[in-house]
PDB file of C-alpha atoms in Angstrom:
ATOM      1  CA  MET A  27     -91.826 151.963-112.795  1.00  0.00           C
ATOM      2  CA  ALA A  28     -94.842 152.612-114.920  1.00  0.00           C
ATOM      3  CA  ALA A  29     -94.116 156.293-115.358  1.00  0.00           C
ATOM      4  CA  ARG A  30     -93.936 156.024-119.127  1.00  0.00           C
ATOM      5  CA  ARG A  31     -97.296 154.263-119.355  1.00  0.00           C
ATOM      6  CA  VAL A  32     -99.253 156.615-117.128  1.00  0.00           C
ATOM      7  CA  SER A  33     -98.768 160.237-117.964  1.00  0.00           C
ATOM      8  CA  LYS A  34     -99.883 163.210-115.910  1.00  0.00           C
ATOM      9  CA  SER A  35    -103.603 163.302-115.277  1.00  0.00           C
ATOM     10  CA  SER A  36    -105.487 165.392-117.797  1.00  0.00           C
ATOM     11  CA  ILE A  37    -107.970 166.398-115.099  1.00  0.00           C
ATOM     12  CA  ASP A  38    -107.397 169.671-113.288  1.00  0.00           C
ATOM     13  CA  TRP A  39    -108.671 168.533-109.898  1.00  0.00           C
ATOM     14  CA  ALA A  40    -108.432 171.955-108.234  1.00  0.00           C
ATOM     15  CA  LYS A  41    -110.452 173.581-111.014  1.00  0.00           C
ATOM     16  CA  LEU A  42    -113.021 170.778-110.863  1.00  0.00           C
ATOM     17  CA  GLN A  43    -113.414 171.243-107.112  1.00  0.00           C
ATOM     18  CA  LYS A  44    -114.011 174.997-107.520  1.00  0.00           C
ATOM     19  CA  VAL A  45    -116.630 174.459-110.232  1.00  0.00           C
ATOM     20  CA  LEU A  46    -118.664 171.795-108.437  1.00  0.00           C
ATOM     21  CA  PRO A  47    -121.468 172.917-106.142  1.00  0.00           C
ATOM     22  CA  GLN A  48    -121.139 172.300-102.420  1.00  0.00           C
ATOM     23  CA  GLY A  49    -123.651 169.450-102.526  1.00  0.00           C
ATOM     24  CA  GLN A  50    -121.454 167.464-104.922  1.00  0.00           C
ATOM     25  CA  GLN A  51    -118.166 167.802-103.064  1.00  0.00           C
ATOM     26  CA  ASN A  52    -118.534 164.299-101.614  1.00  0.00           C
ATOM     27  CA  ILE A  53    -118.836 162.904-105.152  1.00  0.00           C
ATOM     28  CA  TYR A  54    -115.680 164.828-106.039  1.00  0.00           C
ATOM     29  CA  SER A  55    -113.852 163.312-103.036  1.00  0.00           C
ATOM     30  CA  ASN A  56    -114.927 159.793-104.021  1.00  0.00           C
ATOM     31  CA  LEU A  57    -113.871 160.334-107.626  1.00  0.00           C
ATOM     32  CA  LEU A  58    -110.502 161.720-106.573  1.00  0.00           C
ATOM     33  CA  ALA A  59    -109.952 158.756-104.223  1.00  0.00           C
ATOM     34  CA  LYS A  60    -110.832 156.252-106.976  1.00  0.00           C
ATOM     35  CA  ASN A  61    -108.510 158.018-109.404  1.00  0.00           C
ATOM     36  CA  TYR A  62    -105.687 157.953-106.877  1.00  0.00           C
ATOM     37  CA  GLN A  63    -106.381 154.283-106.144  1.00  0.00           C
ATOM     38  CA  TYR A  64    -106.274 153.282-109.824  1.00  0.00           C
ATOM     39  CA  THR A  65    -103.224 155.417-110.522  1.00  0.00           C
ATOM     40  CA  SER A  66    -101.306 153.924-107.609  1.00  0.00           C
ATOM     41  CA  VAL A  67    -102.235 150.359-108.696  1.00  0.00           C
ATOM     42  CA  ILE A  68    -101.029 151.059-112.235  1.00  0.00           C
ATOM     43  CA  ALA A  69     -97.867 152.736-110.933  1.00  0.00           C
ATOM     44  CA  SER A  70     -97.090 149.723-108.731  1.00  0.00           C
ATOM     45  CA  LEU A  71     -97.137 147.342-111.693  1.00  0.00           C
ATOM     46  CA  PRO A  72     -93.871 146.669-113.504  1.00  0.00           C
ATOM     47  CA  GLU A  73     -93.415 148.346-116.849  1.00  0.00           C
ATOM     48  CA  ASN A  74     -92.469 145.105-118.579  1.00  0.00           C
ATOM     49  CA  LEU A  75     -93.654 141.556-118.114  1.00  0.00           C
ATOM     50  CA  PRO A  76     -91.621 139.628-115.526  1.00  0.00           C
ATOM     51  CA  LYS A  77     -88.705 137.592-116.881  1.00  0.00           C
ATOM     52  CA  ILE A  78     -89.259 133.870-117.021  1.00  0.00           C
ATOM     53  CA  ASP A  79     -86.349 131.446-116.983  1.00  0.00           C
ATOM     54  CA  PHE A  80     -87.336 129.391-120.023  1.00  0.00           C
ATOM     55  CA  GLU A  81     -83.986 127.511-119.943  1.00  0.00           C
ATOM     56  CA  SER A  82     -84.937 125.762-116.729  1.00  0.00           C
ATOM     57  CA  TYR A  83     -88.228 124.649-118.309  1.00  0.00           C
ATOM     58  CA  ARG A  84     -86.414 123.422-121.441  1.00  0.00           C
ATOM     59  CA  LYS A  85     -84.181 121.229-119.284  1.00  0.00           C
ATOM     60  CA  GLN A  86     -87.195 119.751-117.513  1.00  0.00           C
ATOM     61  CA  LEU A  87     -89.213 118.868-120.611  1.00  0.00           C
ATOM     62  CA  ALA A  88     -88.456 116.269-123.198  1.00  0.00           C
ATOM     63  CA  ASN A  89     -89.810 118.448-126.027  1.00  0.00           C
ATOM     64  CA  PRO A  90     -88.138 121.894-125.823  1.00  0.00           C
ATOM     65  CA  SER A  91     -89.950 123.109-128.995  1.00  0.00           C
ATOM     66  CA  ALA A  92     -93.138 123.725-126.941  1.00  0.00           C
ATOM     67  CA  ILE A  93     -91.123 125.954-124.614  1.00  0.00           C
ATOM     68  CA  ASP A  94     -89.665 127.745-127.645  1.00  0.00           C
ATOM     69  CA  LYS A  95     -93.197 128.517-128.900  1.00  0.00           C
ATOM     70  CA  LEU A  96     -94.226 129.652-125.452  1.00  0.00           C
ATOM     71  CA  GLU A  97     -91.141 131.873-125.112  1.00  0.00           C
ATOM     72  CA  LYS A  98     -91.678 133.339-128.557  1.00  0.00           C
ATOM     73  CA  GLY A  99     -95.336 134.155-127.789  1.00  0.00           C
ATOM     74  CA  TYR A 100     -94.478 135.532-124.348  1.00  0.00           C
ATOM     75  CA  SER A 101     -91.747 137.844-125.647  1.00  0.00           C
ATOM     76  CA  ALA A 102     -93.932 139.012-128.565  1.00  0.00           C
ATOM     77  CA  PHE A 103     -96.838 139.923-126.307  1.00  0.00           C
ATOM     78  CA  GLN A 104     -97.451 143.664-126.118  1.00  0.00           C
ATOM     79  CA  ALA A 105    -100.403 145.024-124.147  1.00  0.00           C
ATOM     80  CA  PRO A 106    -101.785 147.666-126.481  1.00  0.00           C
ATOM     81  CA  TYR A 107    -102.531 151.103-125.137  1.00  0.00           C
ATOM     82  CA  PRO A 108    -106.254 151.719-125.662  1.00  0.00           C
ATOM     83  CA  LYS A 109    -107.085 153.621-128.829  1.00  0.00           C
ATOM     84  CA  ASP A 110    -109.829 156.228-129.020  1.00  0.00           C
ATOM     85  CA  THR A 111    -111.666 154.589-131.915  1.00  0.00           C
ATOM     86  CA  GLU A 112    -114.861 156.597-131.452  1.00  0.00           C
ATOM     87  CA  ASN A 113    -112.991 159.896-131.218  1.00  0.00           C
ATOM     88  CA  SER A 114    -114.384 160.390-127.703  1.00  0.00           C
ATOM     89  CA  VAL A 115    -111.686 162.800-126.562  1.00  0.00           C
ATOM     90  CA  SER A 116    -112.393 165.262-129.365  1.00  0.00           C
ATOM     91  CA  LYS A 117    -116.144 164.963-128.725  1.00  0.00           C
ATOM     92  CA  ILE A 118    -115.553 165.738-125.059  1.00  0.00           C
ATOM     93  CA  ASP A 119    -113.313 168.678-125.974  1.00  0.00           C
ATOM     94  CA  GLN A 120    -115.952 169.990-128.378  1.00  0.00           C
ATOM     95  CA  SER A 121    -118.644 169.616-125.716  1.00  0.00           C
ATOM     96  CA  GLU A 122    -116.403 171.399-123.217  1.00  0.00           C
ATOM     97  CA  ASN A 123    -115.899 174.303-125.624  1.00  0.00           C
ATOM     98  CA  GLU A 124    -119.655 174.549-126.267  1.00  0.00           C
ATOM     99  CA  GLU A 125    -120.400 174.503-122.541  1.00  0.00           C
ATOM    100  CA  HIS A 126    -117.701 177.112-121.959  1.00  0.00           C
ATOM    101  CA  ALA A 127    -119.343 179.381-124.537  1.00  0.00           C
ATOM    102  CA  ARG A 128    -122.774 178.826-122.945  1.00  0.00           C
ATOM    103  CA  LEU A 129    -121.336 179.483-119.488  1.00  0.00           C
ATOM    104  CA  THR A 130    -119.673 182.686-120.687  1.00  0.00           C
ATOM    105  CA  GLU A 131    -122.972 183.923-122.153  1.00  0.00           C
ATOM    106  CA  PHE A 132    -124.827 182.912-118.980  1.00  0.00           C
ATOM    107  CA  LEU A 133    -122.317 184.768-116.795  1.00  0.00           C
ATOM    108  CA  LYS A 134    -122.639 187.824-119.034  1.00  0.00           C
ATOM    109  CA  GLN A 135    -126.431 187.786-118.609  1.00  0.00           C
ATOM    110  CA  ILE A 136    -126.130 187.244-114.855  1.00  0.00           C
ATOM    111  CA  ASN A 137    -123.677 190.135-114.518  1.00  0.00           C
ATOM    112  CA  GLN A 138    -126.068 192.391-116.438  1.00  0.00           C
ATOM    113  CA  ALA A 139    -128.914 191.335-114.147  1.00  0.00           C
ATOM    114  CA  ILE A 140    -126.703 192.000-111.123  1.00  0.00           C
ATOM    115  CA  GLU A 141    -125.988 195.519-112.365  1.00  0.00           C
ATOM    116  CA  VAL A 142    -129.708 196.172-112.872  1.00  0.00           C
ATOM    117  CA  LEU A 143    -130.451 194.874-109.385  1.00  0.00           C
ATOM    118  CA  LYS A 144    -127.645 196.955-107.869  1.00  0.00           C
ATOM    119  CA  ALA A 145    -129.135 200.072-109.476  1.00  0.00           C
ATOM    120  CA  GLU A 146    -132.563 199.082-108.153  1.00  0.00           C
ATOM    121  CA  LYS A 147    -131.099 198.495-104.684  1.00  0.00           C
ATOM    122  CA  PHE A 148    -129.410 201.901-104.753  1.00  0.00           C
ATOM    123  CA  LYS A 149    -132.681 203.513-105.795  1.00  0.00           C
ATOM    124  CA  LEU A 150    -134.623 201.721-103.060  1.00  0.00           C
ATOM    125  CA  ASN A 151    -132.022 202.508-100.399  1.00  0.00           C
ATOM    126  CA  ASN A 152    -132.374 206.204-101.228  1.00  0.00           C
ATOM    127  CA  ILE A 153    -136.164 206.488-101.157  1.00  0.00           C
ATOM    128  CA  PRO A 154    -137.223 209.672 -99.382  1.00  0.00           C
ATOM    129  CA  PRO A 155    -139.247 209.277 -96.182  1.00  0.00           C
ATOM    130  CA  LEU A 156    -142.930 208.562 -96.635  1.00  0.00           C
ATOM    131  CA  GLU A 157    -143.844 212.017 -95.313  1.00  0.00           C
ATOM    132  CA  GLU A 158    -141.866 213.677 -98.118  1.00  0.00           C
ATOM    133  CA  MET A 159    -143.049 211.329-100.885  1.00  0.00           C
ATOM    134  CA  THR A 160    -144.982 213.037-103.673  1.00  0.00           C
ATOM    135  CA  MET A 161    -146.951 211.316-106.405  1.00  0.00           C
ATOM    136  CA  GLU A 162    -144.182 212.115-108.872  1.00  0.00           C
ATOM    137  CA  LEU A 163    -141.551 210.547-106.593  1.00  0.00           C
ATOM    138  CA  GLU A 164    -143.729 207.529-105.994  1.00  0.00           C
ATOM    139  CA  ALA A 165    -144.198 207.128-109.751  1.00  0.00           C
ATOM    140  CA  TYR A 166    -140.408 207.382-110.152  1.00  0.00           C
ATOM    141  CA  TYR A 167    -139.562 204.895-107.400  1.00  0.00           C
ATOM    142  CA  PHE A 168    -142.426 202.527-108.150  1.00  0.00           C
ATOM    143  CA  PRO A 169    -142.980 202.675-111.921  1.00  0.00           C
ATOM    144  CA  GLU A 170    -145.126 199.533-111.782  1.00  0.00           C
ATOM    145  CA  LYS A 171    -147.729 201.693-109.972  1.00  0.00           C
ATOM    146  CA  ALA A 172    -147.297 204.685-112.285  1.00  0.00           C
ATOM    147  CA  ASP A 173    -150.442 203.790-114.229  1.00  0.00           C
ATOM    148  CA  ILE A 174    -152.475 204.551-111.116  1.00  0.00           C
ATOM    149  CA  TYR A 175    -151.144 208.109-110.995  1.00  0.00           C
ATOM    150  CA  LYS A 176    -151.096 208.787-114.735  1.00  0.00           C
ATOM    151  CA  PRO A 177    -154.541 210.470-114.889  1.00  0.00           C
ATOM    152  CA  ILE A 178    -153.711 212.569-111.832  1.00  0.00           C
ATOM    153  CA  LEU A 179    -150.297 213.624-113.142  1.00  0.00           C
ATOM    154  CA  GLU A 180    -151.717 214.574-116.521  1.00  0.00           C
ATOM    155  CA  GLU A 181    -154.513 216.752-115.045  1.00  0.00           C
ATOM    156  CA  GLU A 182    -154.190 220.467-115.242  1.00  0.00           C
ATOM    157  CA  ASP A 183    -152.933 221.855-111.986  1.00  0.00           C
ATOM    158  CA  THR A 184    -155.656 224.342-111.008  1.00  0.00           C
ATOM    159  CA  TYR A 185    -153.547 225.711-108.165  1.00  0.00           C
ATOM    160  CA  ALA A 186    -150.725 226.464-110.587  1.00  0.00           C
ATOM    161  CA  LYS A 187    -153.254 228.221-112.857  1.00  0.00           C
ATOM    162  CA  ILE A 188    -154.478 230.406-109.972  1.00  0.00           C
ATOM    163  CA  LEU A 189    -150.903 231.353-109.068  1.00  0.00           C
ATOM    164  CA  GLU A 190    -150.111 232.161-112.661  1.00  0.00           C
ATOM    165  CA  ALA A 191    -153.234 234.297-112.907  1.00  0.00           C
ATOM    166  CA  LYS A 192    -152.301 236.163-109.697  1.00  0.00           C
ATOM    167  CA  LYS A 193    -148.879 236.916-111.147  1.00  0.00           C
ATOM    168  CA  LYS A 194    -150.511 238.442-114.183  1.00  0.00           C
ATOM    169  CA  GLY A 195    -153.045 240.307-112.056  1.00  0.00           C
ATOM    170  CA  LEU A 196    -156.053 238.598-113.558  1.00  0.00           C
ATOM    171  CA  HIS A 197    -157.304 236.945-110.375  1.00  0.00           C
ATOM    172  CA  HIS A 198    -158.821 238.779-107.413  1.00  0.00           C
TER     173      HIS A 198
END
């Protein structure tokens, strides 16, 4: 009956349900139920005002001009469809677009962080056993501790010097 008055819902309920966190699913269910309740009430109402038999009232009253005024006012009545005087729909659309842009940027940052963490996880999953760990490997796998080993790693390797000297025949 009221199909022309109530158009298709502008809310994508499935998309809304996917976006909401698990803790707010009960709010979603309540909102969906209220929407369905209001929509079904509106749909059950007739599209036009009910017809009144003004002729029978004219016959009953001595002054039919009052019924004529009443009939004229009743037939002229039109329930106006609400107007968006404050431009709320466009404000909501603009806010939605801004939030979409922020969400896209946030997801981009999160995906970058995920990639960094995946690389870190791969590195940590492939750490050599403790018995085989050298200071260089420890500095590679744990760069936050590299400052501890910096003086040691920058020292001259006296053993390497002795070997080099032996190769040249300078050492006894």
